């Protein structure tokens, strides 16, 4: 599990980022740093991200997608650089298993964004899909 202090810090910064009027590069960097150091707890990270996203008002959901995008890109870069693999059922978490678990919530994210009805929300949601065209997380696109 993520140490309680790191988990609380992650959730606090996450909420600050998604509820702000504008995205803060320094807060996104801090959030990404905490997430990358906590990849062994991928299930908990994804759960916090998804739960937070679902609880947000429509005006904050696009920012939430930017967070999913930034963390997924950082995880993909790390997994590629270090040759990491894994799937959503892997016992030990890493950046590749984090991506697989993010992939598991994509349908829910997209449905949520479509329900909002905003063009910006829909376009932002589909921008996230580029990350999941890599071979180790391609099952979503093979359906």
mmCIF file of C-alpha atoms in Angstrom:
data_model
loop_
_atom_site.group_PDB
_atom_site.id
_atom_site.type_symbol
_atom_site.label_atom_id
_atom_site.label_comp_id
_atom_site.label_asym_id
_atom_site.label_seq_id
_atom_site.Cartn_x
_atom_site.Cartn_y
_atom_site.Cartn_z
ATOM 1 C CA UNK A 1 0.000 0.000 0.000
ATOM 2 C CA UNK A 2 1.018 3.601 -0.514
ATOM 3 C CA UNK A 3 2.233 5.064 2.782
ATOM 4 C CA UNK A 4 -0.628 7.053 4.297
ATOM 5 C CA UNK A 5 1.238 10.366 4.026
ATOM 6 C CA UNK A 6 1.979 9.846 0.308
ATOM 7 C CA UNK A 7 -1.588 8.675 -0.333
ATOM 8 C CA UNK A 8 -3.044 11.733 1.369
ATOM 9 C CA UNK A 9 -0.603 14.016 -0.444
ATOM 10 C CA UNK A 10 -1.455 12.390 -3.796
ATOM 11 C CA UNK A 11 -5.185 12.791 -3.219
ATOM 12 C CA UNK A 12 -4.824 16.374 -1.957
ATOM 13 C CA UNK A 13 -2.711 17.457 -4.947
ATOM 14 C CA UNK A 14 -5.009 15.556 -7.329
ATOM 15 C CA UNK A 15 -8.041 17.434 -6.023
ATOM 16 C CA UNK A 16 -6.159 20.748 -6.168
ATOM 17 C CA UNK A 17 -5.196 20.096 -9.795
ATOM 18 C CA UNK A 18 -8.615 19.050 -11.052
ATOM 19 C CA UNK A 19 -10.568 21.703 -9.180
ATOM 20 C CA UNK A 20 -8.319 24.630 -10.140
ATOM 21 C CA UNK A 21 -9.418 27.085 -12.816
ATOM 22 C CA UNK A 22 -6.165 26.403 -14.705
ATOM 23 C CA UNK A 23 -3.766 23.505 -14.666
ATOM 24 C CA UNK A 24 -0.627 24.118 -12.632
ATOM 25 C CA UNK A 25 2.570 22.677 -14.105
ATOM 26 C CA UNK A 26 4.243 22.520 -10.690
ATOM 27 C CA UNK A 27 1.301 20.648 -9.141
ATOM 28 C CA UNK A 28 1.155 18.261 -12.113
ATOM 29 C CA UNK A 29 4.877 17.603 -11.681
ATOM 30 C CA UNK A 30 4.416 16.926 -7.962
ATOM 31 C CA UNK A 31 1.461 14.629 -8.651
ATOM 32 C CA UNK A 32 3.395 12.756 -11.345
ATOM 33 C CA UNK A 33 6.406 12.360 -9.038
ATOM 34 C CA UNK A 34 4.299 10.859 -6.261
ATOM 35 C CA UNK A 35 2.496 8.552 -8.689
ATOM 36 C CA UNK A 36 5.709 7.325 -10.317
ATOM 37 C CA UNK A 37 7.223 6.569 -6.910
ATOM 38 C CA UNK A 38 4.064 4.646 -5.960
ATOM 39 C CA UNK A 39 3.573 2.468 -9.052
ATOM 40 C CA UNK A 40 3.808 -0.706 -6.970
ATOM 41 C CA UNK A 41 0.424 0.416 -5.634
ATOM 42 C CA UNK A 42 -1.097 0.781 -9.096
ATOM 43 C CA UNK A 43 -4.545 -0.470 -8.088
ATOM 44 C CA UNK A 44 -4.827 2.113 -5.322
ATOM 45 C CA UNK A 45 -3.615 4.916 -7.621
ATOM 46 C CA UNK A 46 -6.109 4.048 -10.360
ATOM 47 C CA UNK A 47 -8.902 3.687 -7.821
ATOM 48 C CA UNK A 48 -8.161 7.139 -6.384
ATOM 49 C CA UNK A 49 -7.972 8.682 -9.854
ATOM 50 C CA UNK A 50 -11.228 7.107 -11.033
ATOM 51 C CA UNK A 51 -13.152 7.737 -7.809
ATOM 52 C CA UNK A 52 -12.053 11.380 -7.835
ATOM 53 C CA UNK A 53 -12.995 11.766 -11.514
ATOM 54 C CA UNK A 54 -16.488 10.342 -10.980
ATOM 55 C CA UNK A 55 -17.105 12.659 -8.017
ATOM 56 C CA UNK A 56 -16.188 15.841 -9.901
ATOM 57 C CA UNK A 57 -18.625 18.374 -11.310
ATOM 58 C CA UNK A 58 -18.670 18.484 -15.138
ATOM 59 C CA UNK A 59 -16.551 21.652 -15.166
ATOM 60 C CA UNK A 60 -13.609 19.771 -13.591
ATOM 61 C CA UNK A 61 -13.743 16.545 -15.590
ATOM 62 C CA UNK A 62 -11.610 17.776 -18.503
ATOM 63 C CA UNK A 63 -8.831 18.633 -16.046
ATOM 64 C CA UNK A 64 -9.191 15.146 -14.626
ATOM 65 C CA UNK A 65 -8.621 13.696 -18.102
ATOM 66 C CA UNK A 66 -5.454 15.767 -18.382
ATOM 67 C CA UNK A 67 -4.260 14.125 -15.164
ATOM 68 C CA UNK A 68 -5.051 10.643 -16.526
ATOM 69 C CA UNK A 69 -3.208 11.613 -19.708
ATOM 70 C CA UNK A 70 -0.104 12.995 -17.965
ATOM 71 C CA UNK A 71 0.226 10.072 -15.572
ATOM 72 C CA UNK A 72 -0.356 7.548 -18.350
ATOM 73 C CA UNK A 73 2.261 9.175 -20.570
ATOM 74 C CA UNK A 74 4.793 9.210 -17.717
ATOM 75 C CA UNK A 75 4.046 5.560 -16.961
ATOM 76 C CA UNK A 76 4.323 4.589 -20.636
ATOM 77 C CA UNK A 77 7.666 6.379 -20.941
ATOM 78 C CA UNK A 78 8.960 4.621 -17.812
ATOM 79 C CA UNK A 79 7.683 1.191 -18.905
ATOM 80 C CA UNK A 80 9.240 1.557 -22.356
ATOM 81 C CA UNK A 81 12.538 2.866 -20.997
ATOM 82 C CA UNK A 82 12.876 0.008 -18.499
ATOM 83 C CA UNK A 83 11.283 -2.758 -20.588
ATOM 84 C CA UNK A 84 8.553 -3.377 -18.022
ATOM 85 C CA UNK A 85 5.619 -5.635 -18.716
ATOM 86 C CA UNK A 86 2.588 -6.824 -16.839
ATOM 87 C CA UNK A 87 -1.149 -6.976 -17.008
ATOM 88 C CA UNK A 88 -4.058 -5.917 -14.842
ATOM 89 C CA UNK A 89 -3.809 -9.177 -12.883
ATOM 90 C CA UNK A 90 -0.090 -8.941 -12.096
ATOM 91 C CA UNK A 91 0.746 -9.403 -8.446
ATOM 92 C CA UNK A 92 3.387 -6.671 -8.307
ATOM 93 C CA UNK A 93 2.525 -3.256 -9.650
ATOM 94 C CA UNK A 94 4.718 -1.221 -11.975
ATOM 95 C CA UNK A 95 4.211 1.395 -14.652
ATOM 96 C CA UNK A 96 3.087 -1.202 -17.233
ATOM 97 C CA UNK A 97 0.499 -2.711 -14.880
ATOM 98 C CA UNK A 98 -0.650 0.812 -14.000
ATOM 99 C CA UNK A 99 -1.367 1.369 -17.701
ATOM 100 C CA UNK A 100 -3.245 -1.913 -17.926
ATOM 101 C CA UNK A 101 -5.399 -0.885 -14.971
ATOM 102 C CA UNK A 102 -5.997 2.570 -16.443
ATOM 103 C CA UNK A 103 -7.083 0.794 -19.617
ATOM 104 C CA UNK A 104 -9.621 -1.069 -17.493
ATOM 105 C CA UNK A 105 -11.391 2.165 -16.552
ATOM 106 C CA UNK A 106 -11.284 3.811 -20.000
ATOM 107 C CA UNK A 107 -14.820 2.761 -20.942
ATOM 108 C CA UNK A 108 -16.166 4.350 -17.769
ATOM 109 C CA UNK A 109 -14.174 7.532 -18.404
ATOM 110 C CA UNK A 110 -15.388 7.829 -21.990
ATOM 111 C CA UNK A 111 -19.011 7.136 -21.055
ATOM 112 C CA UNK A 112 -18.761 9.777 -18.352
ATOM 113 C CA UNK A 113 -17.329 12.327 -20.782
ATOM 114 C CA UNK A 114 -19.934 11.590 -23.455
ATOM 115 C CA UNK A 115 -22.691 12.004 -20.862
ATOM 116 C CA UNK A 116 -21.459 15.531 -20.099
ATOM 117 C CA UNK A 117 -22.220 16.521 -23.683
ATOM 118 C CA UNK A 118 -19.407 19.060 -24.022
ATOM 119 C CA UNK A 119 -17.374 18.964 -27.253
ATOM 120 C CA UNK A 120 -14.214 19.819 -25.293
ATOM 121 C CA UNK A 121 -14.852 16.891 -22.952
ATOM 122 C CA UNK A 122 -15.320 14.461 -25.834
ATOM 123 C CA UNK A 123 -12.226 15.656 -27.711
ATOM 124 C CA UNK A 124 -10.110 15.530 -24.540
ATOM 125 C CA UNK A 125 -11.303 12.022 -23.834
ATOM 126 C CA UNK A 126 -10.301 10.755 -27.226
ATOM 127 C CA UNK A 127 -6.860 12.388 -26.917
ATOM 128 C CA UNK A 128 -6.162 9.987 -24.066
ATOM 129 C CA UNK A 129 -6.571 7.021 -26.404
ATOM 130 C CA UNK A 130 -3.215 7.610 -28.146
ATOM 131 C CA UNK A 131 -1.441 6.256 -25.082
ATOM 132 C CA UNK A 132 -3.176 2.918 -25.343
ATOM 133 C CA UNK A 133 -2.121 2.098 -28.879
ATOM 134 C CA UNK A 134 1.099 0.511 -27.605
ATOM 135 C CA UNK A 135 1.438 -3.279 -27.922
ATOM 136 C CA UNK A 136 1.404 -4.020 -24.189
ATOM 137 C CA UNK A 137 -1.962 -2.341 -23.697
ATOM 138 C CA UNK A 138 -3.578 -2.908 -27.052
ATOM 139 C CA UNK A 139 -6.334 -5.301 -26.000
ATOM 140 C CA UNK A 140 -8.785 -2.404 -25.667
ATOM 141 C CA UNK A 141 -8.391 -1.569 -29.343
ATOM 142 C CA UNK A 142 -8.480 -5.188 -30.531
ATOM 143 C CA UNK A 143 -12.107 -5.640 -29.452
#
